[in-house]
Coordinates of C-alpha atoms (C1' of nucleotides) in Angstrom, one line a residue:
Chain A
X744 CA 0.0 0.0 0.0
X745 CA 1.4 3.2 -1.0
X746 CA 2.1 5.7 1.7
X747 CA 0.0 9.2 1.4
X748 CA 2.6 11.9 2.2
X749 CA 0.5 15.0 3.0
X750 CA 2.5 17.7 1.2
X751 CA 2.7 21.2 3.2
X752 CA -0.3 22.7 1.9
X753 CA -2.4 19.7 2.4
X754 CA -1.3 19.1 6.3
X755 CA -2.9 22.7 6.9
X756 CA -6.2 21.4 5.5
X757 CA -6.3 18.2 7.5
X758 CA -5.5 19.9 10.6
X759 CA -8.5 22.1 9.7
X760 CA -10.6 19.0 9.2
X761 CA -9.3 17.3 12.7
X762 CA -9.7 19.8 14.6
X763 CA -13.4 21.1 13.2
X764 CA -15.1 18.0 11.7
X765 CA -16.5 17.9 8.0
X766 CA -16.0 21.0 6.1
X767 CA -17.3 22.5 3.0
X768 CA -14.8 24.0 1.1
X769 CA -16.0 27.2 2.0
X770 CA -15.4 26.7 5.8
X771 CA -12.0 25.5 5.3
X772 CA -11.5 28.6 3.1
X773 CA -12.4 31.2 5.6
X774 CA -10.1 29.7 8.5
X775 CA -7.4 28.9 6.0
X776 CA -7.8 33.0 4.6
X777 CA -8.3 34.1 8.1
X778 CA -4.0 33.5 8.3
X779 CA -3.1 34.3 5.0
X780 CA -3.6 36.0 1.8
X781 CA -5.0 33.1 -0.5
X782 CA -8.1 32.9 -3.1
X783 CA -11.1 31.0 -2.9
X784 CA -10.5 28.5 -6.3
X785 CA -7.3 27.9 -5.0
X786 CA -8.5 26.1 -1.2
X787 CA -10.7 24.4 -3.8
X788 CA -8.6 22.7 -6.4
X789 CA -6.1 21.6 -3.0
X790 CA -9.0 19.6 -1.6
X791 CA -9.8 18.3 -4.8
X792 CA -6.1 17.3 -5.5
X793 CA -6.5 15.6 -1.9
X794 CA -9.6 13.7 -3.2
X795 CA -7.8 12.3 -6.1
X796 CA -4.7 11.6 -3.8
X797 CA -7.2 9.5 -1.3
X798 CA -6.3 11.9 1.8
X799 CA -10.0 13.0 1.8
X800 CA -13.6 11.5 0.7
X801 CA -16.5 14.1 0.6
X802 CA -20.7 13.7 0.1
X803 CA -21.3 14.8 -3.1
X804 CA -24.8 14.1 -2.2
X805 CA -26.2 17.7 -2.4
X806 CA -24.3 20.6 -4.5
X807 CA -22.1 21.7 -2.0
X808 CA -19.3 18.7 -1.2
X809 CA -18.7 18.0 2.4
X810 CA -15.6 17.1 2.9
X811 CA -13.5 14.6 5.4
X812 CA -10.5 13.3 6.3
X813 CA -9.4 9.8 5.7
X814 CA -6.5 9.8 7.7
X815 CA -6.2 10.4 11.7
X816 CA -4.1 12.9 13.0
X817 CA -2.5 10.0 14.6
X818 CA -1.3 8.3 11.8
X819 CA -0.2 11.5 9.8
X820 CA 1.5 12.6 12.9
X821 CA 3.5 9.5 13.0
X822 CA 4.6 9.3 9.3
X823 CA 5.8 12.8 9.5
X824 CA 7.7 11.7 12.8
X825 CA 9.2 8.3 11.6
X826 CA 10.5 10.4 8.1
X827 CA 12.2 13.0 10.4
X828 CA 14.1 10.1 12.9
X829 CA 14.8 8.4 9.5
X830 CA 16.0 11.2 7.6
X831 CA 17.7 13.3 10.4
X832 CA 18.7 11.9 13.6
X833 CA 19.9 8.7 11.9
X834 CA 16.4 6.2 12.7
X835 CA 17.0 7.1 16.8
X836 CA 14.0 8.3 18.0
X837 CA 16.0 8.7 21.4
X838 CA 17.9 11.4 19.6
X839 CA 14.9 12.9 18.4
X840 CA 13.4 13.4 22.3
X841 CA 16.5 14.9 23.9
X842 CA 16.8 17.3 21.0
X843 CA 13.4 18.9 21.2
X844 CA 13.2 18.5 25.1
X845 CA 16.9 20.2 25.1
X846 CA 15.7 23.4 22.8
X847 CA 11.8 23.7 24.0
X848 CA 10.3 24.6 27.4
X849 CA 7.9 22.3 28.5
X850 CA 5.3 22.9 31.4
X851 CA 5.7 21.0 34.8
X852 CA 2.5 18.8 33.6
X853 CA 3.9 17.8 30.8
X854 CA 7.3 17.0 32.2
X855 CA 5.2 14.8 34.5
X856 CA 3.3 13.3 31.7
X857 CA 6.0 12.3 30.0
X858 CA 7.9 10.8 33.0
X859 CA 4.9 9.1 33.4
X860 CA 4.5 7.3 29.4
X861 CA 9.0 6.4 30.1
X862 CA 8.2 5.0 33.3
X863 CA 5.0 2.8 31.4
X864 CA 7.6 1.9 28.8
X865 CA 10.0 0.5 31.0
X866 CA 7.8 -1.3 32.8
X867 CA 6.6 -3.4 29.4
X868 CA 9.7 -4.0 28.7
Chain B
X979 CA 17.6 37.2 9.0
X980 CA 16.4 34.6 6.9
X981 CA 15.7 31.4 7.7
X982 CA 17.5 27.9 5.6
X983 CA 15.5 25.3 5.3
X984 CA 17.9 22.6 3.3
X985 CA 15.6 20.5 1.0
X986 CA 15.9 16.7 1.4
X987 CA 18.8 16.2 -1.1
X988 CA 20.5 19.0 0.6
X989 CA 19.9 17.3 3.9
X990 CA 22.0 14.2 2.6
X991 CA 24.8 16.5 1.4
X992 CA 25.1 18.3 4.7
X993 CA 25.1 15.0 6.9
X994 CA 27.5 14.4 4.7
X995 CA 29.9 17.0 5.9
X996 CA 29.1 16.8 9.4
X997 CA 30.2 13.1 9.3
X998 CA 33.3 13.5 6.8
X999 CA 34.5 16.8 7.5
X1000 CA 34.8 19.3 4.4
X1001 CA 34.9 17.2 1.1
X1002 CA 35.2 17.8 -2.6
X1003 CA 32.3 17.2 -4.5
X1004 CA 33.7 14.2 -5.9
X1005 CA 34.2 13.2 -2.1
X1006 CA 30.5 13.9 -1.7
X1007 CA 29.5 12.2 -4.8
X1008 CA 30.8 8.7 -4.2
X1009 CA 29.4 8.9 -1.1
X1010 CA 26.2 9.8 -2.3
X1011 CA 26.5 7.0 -5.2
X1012 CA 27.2 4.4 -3.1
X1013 CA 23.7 4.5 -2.0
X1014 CA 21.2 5.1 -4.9
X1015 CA 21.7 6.2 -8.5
X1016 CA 23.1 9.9 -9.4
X1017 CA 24.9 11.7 -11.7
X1018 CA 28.0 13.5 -10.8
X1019 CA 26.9 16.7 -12.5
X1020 CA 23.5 16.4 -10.2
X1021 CA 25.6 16.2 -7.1
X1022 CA 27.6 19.2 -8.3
X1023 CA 24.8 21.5 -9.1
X1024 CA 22.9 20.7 -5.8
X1025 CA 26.3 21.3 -3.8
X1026 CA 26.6 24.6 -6.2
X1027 CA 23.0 25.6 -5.2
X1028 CA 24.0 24.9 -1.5
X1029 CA 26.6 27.4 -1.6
X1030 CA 24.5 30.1 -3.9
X1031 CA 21.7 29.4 -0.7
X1032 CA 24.7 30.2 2.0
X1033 CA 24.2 26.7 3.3
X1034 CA 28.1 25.8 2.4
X1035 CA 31.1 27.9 1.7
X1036 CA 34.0 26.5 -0.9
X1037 CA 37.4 27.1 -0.9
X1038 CA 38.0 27.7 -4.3
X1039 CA 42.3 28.3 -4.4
X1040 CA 42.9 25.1 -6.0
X1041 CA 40.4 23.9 -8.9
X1042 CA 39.2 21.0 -7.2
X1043 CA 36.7 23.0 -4.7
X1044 CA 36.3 22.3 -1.2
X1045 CA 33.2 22.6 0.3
X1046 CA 32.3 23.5 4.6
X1047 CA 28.9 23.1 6.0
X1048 CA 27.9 27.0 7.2
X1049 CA 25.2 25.4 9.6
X1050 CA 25.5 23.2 11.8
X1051 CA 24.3 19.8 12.7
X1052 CA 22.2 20.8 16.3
X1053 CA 21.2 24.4 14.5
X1054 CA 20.3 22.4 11.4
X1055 CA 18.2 19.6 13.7
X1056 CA 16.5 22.4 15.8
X1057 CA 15.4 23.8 13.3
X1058 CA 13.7 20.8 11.9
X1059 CA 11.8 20.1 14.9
X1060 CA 10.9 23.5 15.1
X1061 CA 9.3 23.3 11.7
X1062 CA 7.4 20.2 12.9
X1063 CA 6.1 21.2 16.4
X1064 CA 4.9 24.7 14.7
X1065 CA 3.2 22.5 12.4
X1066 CA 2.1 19.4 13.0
X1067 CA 1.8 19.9 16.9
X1068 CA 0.2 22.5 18.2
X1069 CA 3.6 24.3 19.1
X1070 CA 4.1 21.7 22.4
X1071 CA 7.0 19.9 21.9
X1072 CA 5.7 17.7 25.1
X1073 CA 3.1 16.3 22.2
X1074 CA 6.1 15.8 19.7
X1075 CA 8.0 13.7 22.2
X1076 CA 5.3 11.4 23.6
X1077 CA 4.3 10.5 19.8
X1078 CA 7.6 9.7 19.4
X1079 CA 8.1 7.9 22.4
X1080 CA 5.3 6.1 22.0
X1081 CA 6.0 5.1 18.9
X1082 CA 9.3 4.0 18.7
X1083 CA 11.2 1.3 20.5
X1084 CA 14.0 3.3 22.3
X1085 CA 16.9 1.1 24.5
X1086 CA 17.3 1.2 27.8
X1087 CA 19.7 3.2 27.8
X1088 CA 18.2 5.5 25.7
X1089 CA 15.2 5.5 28.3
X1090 CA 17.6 6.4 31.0
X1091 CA 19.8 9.0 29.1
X1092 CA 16.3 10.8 28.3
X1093 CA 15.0 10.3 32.3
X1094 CA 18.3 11.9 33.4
X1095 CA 18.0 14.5 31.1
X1096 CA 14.0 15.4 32.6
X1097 CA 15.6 15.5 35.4
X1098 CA 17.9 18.0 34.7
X1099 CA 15.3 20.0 33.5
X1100 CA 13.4 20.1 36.5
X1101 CA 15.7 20.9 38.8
X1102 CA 16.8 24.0 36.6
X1103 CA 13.4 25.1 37.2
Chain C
dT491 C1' -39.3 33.5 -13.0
dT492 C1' -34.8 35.0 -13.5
dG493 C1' -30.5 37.3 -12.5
dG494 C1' -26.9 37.2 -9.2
dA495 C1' -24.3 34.6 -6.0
dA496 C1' -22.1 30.4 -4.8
dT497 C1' -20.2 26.1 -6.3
dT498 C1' -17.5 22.8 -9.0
dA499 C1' -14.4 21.6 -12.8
dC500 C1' -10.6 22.4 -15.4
dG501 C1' -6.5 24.2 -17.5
dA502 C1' -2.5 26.5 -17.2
dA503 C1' 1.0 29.6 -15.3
dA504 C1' 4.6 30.2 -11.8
dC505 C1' 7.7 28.3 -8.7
dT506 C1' 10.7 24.9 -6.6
dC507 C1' 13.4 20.8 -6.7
dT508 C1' 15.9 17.2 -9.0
dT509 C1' 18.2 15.6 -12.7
dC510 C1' 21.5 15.5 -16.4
dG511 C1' 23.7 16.9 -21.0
dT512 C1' 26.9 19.9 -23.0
dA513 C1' 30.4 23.3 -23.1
dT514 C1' 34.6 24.9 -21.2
dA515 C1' 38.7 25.0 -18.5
dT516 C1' 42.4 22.7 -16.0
dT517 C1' 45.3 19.1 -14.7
dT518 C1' 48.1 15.0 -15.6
dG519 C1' 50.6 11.2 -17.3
dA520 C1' 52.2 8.6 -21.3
Chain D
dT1299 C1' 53.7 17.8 -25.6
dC1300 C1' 49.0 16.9 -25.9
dA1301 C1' 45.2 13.7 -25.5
dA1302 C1' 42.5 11.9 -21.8
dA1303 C1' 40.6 12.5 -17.4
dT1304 C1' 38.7 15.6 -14.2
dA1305 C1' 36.5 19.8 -12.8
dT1306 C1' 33.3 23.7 -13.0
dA1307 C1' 29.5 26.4 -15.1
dC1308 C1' 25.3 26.6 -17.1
dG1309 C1' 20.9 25.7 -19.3
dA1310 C1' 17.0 23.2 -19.6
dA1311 C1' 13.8 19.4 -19.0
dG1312 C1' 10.6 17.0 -16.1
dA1313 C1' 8.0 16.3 -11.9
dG1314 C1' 5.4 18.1 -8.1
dT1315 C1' 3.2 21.9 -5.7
dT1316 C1' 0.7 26.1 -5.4
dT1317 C1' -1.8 29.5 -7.4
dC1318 C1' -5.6 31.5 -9.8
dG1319 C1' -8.7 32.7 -14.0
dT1320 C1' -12.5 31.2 -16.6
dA1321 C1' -16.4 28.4 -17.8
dA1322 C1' -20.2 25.8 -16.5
dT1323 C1' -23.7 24.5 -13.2
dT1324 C1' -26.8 25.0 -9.4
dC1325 C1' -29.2 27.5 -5.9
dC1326 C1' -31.8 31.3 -4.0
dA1327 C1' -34.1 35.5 -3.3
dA1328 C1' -36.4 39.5 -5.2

DNA sequence: TTGGAATTACGAAACTCTTCGTATATTTGA
DNA sequence: TCAAATATACGAAGAGTTTCGTAATTCCAA
């Protein structure tokens, strides 16, 4: 099965779709143009591009398509994540961690919560 | 100031010269050939776009160029997983790691390194 | 009912990235 | 010395992405 490899463009659309449900084209248009300068025909052919590429499936049931995303966030998050380990920090995911917790600030909670997730993995081992 | 983003074939030339120190683009080019087909002309013109980008500097005194990485492997890496919190999560890189982490096997010494370095963090606090 | 607004479909331009062929210059060794 | 090997420069093709204009269709409100 081939992998779908949002491209740049296309991961701003599924995040819209994630994070508000099924969309119109129109909806996605106004939060996508709400952030930057882009016309109306062009939100449009994207998500049709993303129909033919599979990402999406919309109900073309009445005029205006409804459209939805065919992968989770999950999934995309973790293709994006296994390309970077493969293609940057030599396949060590290890490497990966201690460089983003080195550079970012992370709360107290979520210090915790990952203490908590190592502490689970060690405990399957 | 503006920021580099290295495209993926860049990427491969400049792990190059972290790992090799500075190299020739013949150097670079068998290195690159031993692992998938490619012309040396192609490796030349991506190494001369590199250097037109400001991503490498050449020593140019003797025919036979030599080429330096100008950014370096941790800048380089940060700013990868910059990109990808911005993007993909939310802006917490607490999200970033646990996907990670929960995705990938990591060693036990890996686990540790990463439970010494939380702790670190927290006591800095 | 019908004209304007909204929607989809489609083609093509502009841009970037990757690739390589060809031209030109330099070095080298037989 | 001078032909072959090696190097750089450069242009351009091909693929993928992003952009939008235009045409055709459908819907809705006056």
């Amino acid at each position: 099965m081939k992998v779908l490899k949002p491209t740049e463009s296309e991961l701003d659309i599924l995040k819209i779709l994630w994070e508000n449900g099924d969309c119109t084209v129109r909806q996605v248009h106004e939060i996508l143009a709400s952030n930057k300068e882009i016309g109306y025909t062009t939100t449009l052919k994207l998500m049709q591009i993303m129909h033919g590429k599979g990402l999406v499936e919309r109900d073309e049931s009445s005029k205006t398509h409804i459209y939805k995303a065919l992968v989770s966030r999950d999934k995309a998050e973790k293709q994006v994540l296994n390309k970077i380990i493969k293609d940057v920090f030599d396949g060590s995911a290890a490497r990966l961690v201690m460089q983003a917790l080195g550079n970012h600030q992370a709360s107290d909670a979520e210090l915790e919560k990952i203490k908590q997730l190592l502490n689970e993995l060690e405990n399957k081992k």
